[in-house]
Amino acid sequence: MIKPAPNCHYKSMGFTLLEMVTVIVLLGVLAAGIGSFIKVGSQIYLDTTNRDELTASARFAVERLNREIRTALPNSVRVTLSGSRQCLEYTPSVISAVYLDIPVAPEAASDQVTIARLFDEALFSDSLRVAVYPLTASDVYSNNNKVFDIKSGTGLNTVGNQSSITLSSAVTFAADSPTSRLFFIGGPVAYCVNNGTLTRHTGYGYSNFQPNNTGVLMAKYVASSTPFNVTAATHLRNSTVTAALEFARDGDSLTFNTEVQIPNVP
């Protein structure tokens, strides 16, 4: 066996300072590149998520608004503005029917209304109100003898093909409907835009004022301040409700233009 010479030294295994510095620099560059890549990817994901959330929220609010407005009592839709808050208000029509007899001035006041049998009597409730021939929003929201309450605790008294309803008091309606049409209506509903939010309000009662409760949040990031407009019905065309709702978030914006016609069948 060959032995090493006494003066022979083994070279120690390790890194030089230059090698270590080079590796540190390379790792730093690589880390910076990976960090930028992760940051860009995360930002793209966040932007996409925010955009999808904005689109979904806007579509839901606009679609619900469209569907509800289509149920509005003819001539009940109105736009009110108070400060920075604009509201689109309407009264939903739950049932429509043909009446056979109502008290109309100058007839004697009566609390009885007779109608042809309802198409869907399951929708009837004594919490509804009776409306006959409303021509303007004030006919619905003010006391113009065109909308009256049903007596609480009463139902439909149906005999054959006709039903009778008891009102809360003896009244006379202001006028007959040309088509003998009667509407059963619910409480008013309002969609309001204020401070970048769209809210839905119910349960505030009939009045000439805007709803003052907080409402239910329907959508955020609303950039429009006065998006609603109502064109009144005439003898030649229906009432038209238009809404131009713009939604904006983090530089992204969406605009929904919608138009709903309210059949003029008072």
C-alpha positions as MATLAB code, in Angstrom:
seq = 'MIKPAPNCHYKSMGFTLLEMVTVIVLLGVLAAGIGSFIKVGSQIYLDTTNRDELTASARFAVERLNREIRTALPNSVRVTLSGSRQCLEYTPSVISAVYLDIPVAPEAASDQVTIARLFDEALFSDSLRVAVYPLTASDVYSNNNKVFDIKSGTGLNTVGNQSSITLSSAVTFAADSPTSRLFFIGGPVAYCVNNGTLTRHTGYGYSNFQPNNTGVLMAKYVASSTPFNVTAATHLRNSTVTAALEFARDGDSLTFNTEVQIPNVP';
ca = [
       0.000    0.000    0.000;
       1.298    3.380   -0.963;
       1.473    5.894    1.853;
       1.252    9.635    1.260;
       4.353   11.640    1.605;
       4.736   13.346    4.980;
       4.560   16.869    3.507;
       1.385   16.243    1.346;
      -1.751   18.303    2.405;
      -5.365   17.532    1.360;
      -7.321   20.385   -0.147;
     -10.199   21.317    2.240;
     -13.748   20.961    0.766;
     -16.047   24.116    0.904;
     -17.092   27.420   -0.729;
     -15.020   30.448   -1.262;
     -16.323   33.887   -0.308;
     -16.751   34.793   -3.973;
     -18.856   31.714   -4.604;
     -21.051   32.427   -1.622;
     -21.613   36.036   -2.720;
     -22.442   34.884   -6.242;
     -24.992   32.367   -4.973;
     -26.607   34.950   -2.685;
     -26.928   37.415   -5.563;
     -28.458   34.783   -7.826;
     -30.921   33.709   -5.139;
     -31.890   37.326   -4.571;
     -32.556   37.892   -8.258;
     -34.543   34.657   -8.444;
     -36.574   35.546   -5.344;
     -37.327   38.987   -6.724;
     -38.539   37.482   -9.999;
     -40.707   34.897   -8.281;
     -42.131   37.547   -5.921;
     -43.090   39.802   -8.829;
     -44.671   36.864  -10.642;
     -46.717   35.903   -7.568;
     -47.731   39.527   -6.997;
     -48.907   39.974  -10.595;
     -50.791   36.673  -10.493;
     -52.447   37.533   -7.192;
     -53.448   40.978   -8.462;
     -54.957   39.461  -11.618;
     -56.934   36.986   -9.490;
     -58.108   39.767   -7.152;
     -59.152   42.017  -10.051;
     -61.022   39.167  -11.732;
     -62.788   38.254   -8.496;
     -63.798   41.875   -7.847;
     -65.035   42.253  -11.423;
     -67.090   39.065  -11.210;
     -68.544   40.160   -7.863;
     -69.424   43.584   -9.269;
     -71.066   42.048  -12.351;
     -73.048   39.472  -10.370;
     -74.254   42.045   -7.841;
     -75.267   44.516  -10.560;
     -77.105   41.894  -12.620;
     -79.009   40.623   -9.591;
     -80.135   44.108   -8.567;
     -81.151   45.162  -12.078;
     -82.978   41.903  -12.818;
     -84.932   42.071   -9.565;
     -85.790   45.714  -10.188;
     -87.055   44.864  -13.684;
     -89.202   41.969  -12.489;
     -90.781   43.916   -9.645;
     -91.520   47.023  -11.691;
     -93.498   44.873  -14.146;
     -95.983   44.130  -11.340;
     -96.615   47.806  -10.589;
    -100.109   49.192  -10.393;
    -100.712   51.368  -13.485;
     -99.832   55.023  -12.831;
     -98.345   54.253   -9.406;
     -94.669   54.588  -10.376;
     -93.006   57.843   -9.410;
     -89.508   59.274   -8.891;
     -88.692   61.370   -5.844;
     -85.510   63.267   -5.027;
     -84.415   64.418   -1.590;
     -80.927   65.813   -1.265;
     -78.532   63.258   -2.757;
     -81.052   60.403   -2.604;
     -83.213   59.504   -5.583;
     -85.975   56.903   -5.204;
     -88.078   54.969   -7.670;
     -91.334   54.145   -5.900;
     -94.235   51.957   -6.996;
     -97.165   50.003   -5.576;
     -97.310   46.305   -6.507;
    -100.519   44.918   -7.971;
    -101.172   41.497   -6.427;
    -104.455   40.647   -8.175;
    -106.647   42.321  -10.759;
    -110.335   41.543  -11.203;
    -113.481   42.800  -12.878;
    -115.948   44.383  -10.492;
    -119.685   44.067  -10.846;
    -120.704   46.779   -8.401;
    -118.894   49.477   -6.403;
    -120.236   52.613   -4.676;
    -119.419   55.606   -6.892;
    -120.320   59.208   -6.132;
    -123.006   60.510   -6.051;
    -124.325   57.118   -4.914;
    -124.747   56.422   -1.210;
    -121.612   55.322    0.608;
    -121.226   51.592    1.142;
    -118.613   49.178    2.458;
    -119.505   46.426   -0.024;
    -117.747   45.686   -3.321;
    -118.882   42.913   -5.658;
    -116.481   41.398   -8.176;
    -116.439   38.571  -10.653;
    -114.849   35.516   -9.061;
    -111.072   35.884   -8.752;
    -108.721   33.944  -11.005;
    -106.509   32.982   -8.086;
    -108.327   33.446   -4.808;
    -105.360   32.047   -2.861;
    -103.581   35.378   -3.348;
    -106.324   37.346   -1.616;
    -105.652   38.790    1.840;
    -107.472   41.368    3.937;
    -104.123   43.154    4.360;
    -104.359   44.276    0.724;
    -106.034   47.467   -0.462;
    -108.571   48.064   -3.224;
    -107.778   50.511   -6.030;
    -110.113   51.624   -8.818;
    -109.132   53.840  -11.765;
    -105.920   55.543  -10.523;
    -104.785   58.027  -13.171;
    -101.821   59.612  -11.387;
     -99.419   58.751   -8.581;
    -101.266   61.136   -6.271;
    -104.378   58.997   -6.740;
    -102.456   56.132   -5.151;
    -100.452   57.847   -2.425;
    -102.885   60.593   -1.437;
    -106.473   60.433   -0.245;
    -108.260   60.880   -3.566;
    -111.063   58.354   -2.963;
    -109.565   55.813   -5.331;
    -107.785   53.497   -2.885;
    -109.399   52.006    0.237;
    -108.552   49.433    2.902;
    -110.259   46.068    3.279;
    -111.816   45.394    6.664;
    -109.459   43.374    8.833;
    -110.524   39.846    9.643;
    -112.807   39.491    6.633;
    -112.399   37.295    3.619;
    -114.144   36.678    0.342;
    -117.824   35.893    0.477;
    -118.157   33.820   -2.700;
    -121.488   32.752   -4.135;
    -121.546   31.191   -7.572;
    -119.394   33.188   -9.984;
    -119.130   36.347   -7.902;
    -117.490   37.424   -4.650;
    -118.177   40.274   -2.242;
    -115.595   42.177   -0.194;
    -116.136   44.302    2.909;
    -114.173   47.550    3.119;
    -112.964   49.068    6.380;
    -115.690   51.741    6.216;
    -118.547   52.975    4.060;
    -117.026   54.899    1.127;
    -117.688   56.171   -2.377;
    -115.110   55.809   -5.131;
    -114.272   58.907   -7.139;
    -115.007   57.339  -10.529;
    -115.787   54.137  -12.368;
    -113.116   52.349  -14.360;
    -113.909   52.304  -18.119;
    -113.130   48.582  -18.106;
    -114.664   47.871  -14.661;
    -111.217   46.857  -13.449;
    -110.319   46.620   -9.779;
    -106.845   46.039   -8.345;
    -105.818   44.474   -5.057;
    -102.554   46.147   -4.120;
     -99.856   45.711   -1.504;
     -97.786   48.293    0.339;
     -95.508   50.627   -1.618;
     -91.936   49.635   -2.501;
     -89.036   51.967   -3.237;
     -85.580   51.484   -4.753;
     -83.259   54.279   -3.650;
     -79.782   55.322   -4.774;
     -77.733   57.204   -2.208;
     -74.009   57.426   -1.380;
     -73.012   54.704   -3.835;
     -75.585   52.118   -2.730;
     -78.878   50.783   -4.072;
     -81.373   49.897   -1.329;
     -84.890   48.460   -1.328;
     -87.483   49.855    1.106;
     -90.819   48.400    2.237;
     -93.169   48.653    5.205;
     -93.123   52.442    5.522;
     -96.785   53.028    4.602;
     -98.475   55.355    2.144;
     -97.386   58.959    2.130;
     -96.218   61.771   -0.104;
     -92.719   61.442    1.316;
     -89.799   59.165    0.578;
     -89.203   56.160    2.807;
     -86.995   57.011    5.754;
     -86.007   53.529    6.914;
     -82.593   52.077    6.157;
     -83.871   49.500    3.697;
     -82.199   46.333    2.415;
     -78.902   46.645    0.566;
     -79.281   45.459   -3.029;
     -75.988   46.590   -4.560;
     -72.871   48.571   -3.744;
     -70.479   50.621   -5.882;
     -73.283   52.535   -7.636;
     -71.750   55.438   -9.521;
     -75.040   56.902  -10.812;
     -76.648   59.573   -8.669;
     -79.977   60.046  -10.521;
     -80.490   56.919  -12.654;
     -84.314   56.716  -12.628;
     -86.830   58.358  -14.918;
     -90.573   57.820  -15.444;
     -92.509   58.832  -18.534;
     -96.208   59.154  -17.781;
     -98.779   57.173  -19.727;
    -100.945   58.815  -22.376;
    -103.906   57.678  -24.449;
    -101.469   56.450  -27.110;
     -98.703   54.759  -25.126;
     -97.928   53.045  -21.848;
     -95.975   54.489  -18.962;
     -92.247   53.825  -19.289;
     -89.684   53.408  -16.522;
     -86.027   53.806  -17.480;
     -82.979   53.196  -15.314;
     -79.359   53.908  -16.259;
     -77.387   52.294  -13.443;
     -73.604   52.561  -13.536;
     -71.480   50.452  -11.195;
     -67.783   51.215  -10.667;
     -65.070   49.550   -8.561;
     -61.268   49.765   -8.657;
     -61.203   51.272  -12.128;
     -63.763   48.848  -13.597;
     -67.213   50.095  -14.549;
     -70.444   48.556  -15.827;
     -73.520   50.337  -17.117;
     -76.969   48.748  -17.269;
     -79.648   50.564  -19.254;
     -83.092   49.112  -18.723;
     -86.571   50.097  -19.849;
     -89.837   48.673  -18.524;
     -93.306   49.461  -19.847;
     -96.219   49.524  -17.412;
     -99.450   48.543  -19.221;
    -101.928   51.407  -19.099;
    -105.027   49.413  -18.100;
    -106.640   51.415  -15.299;
];
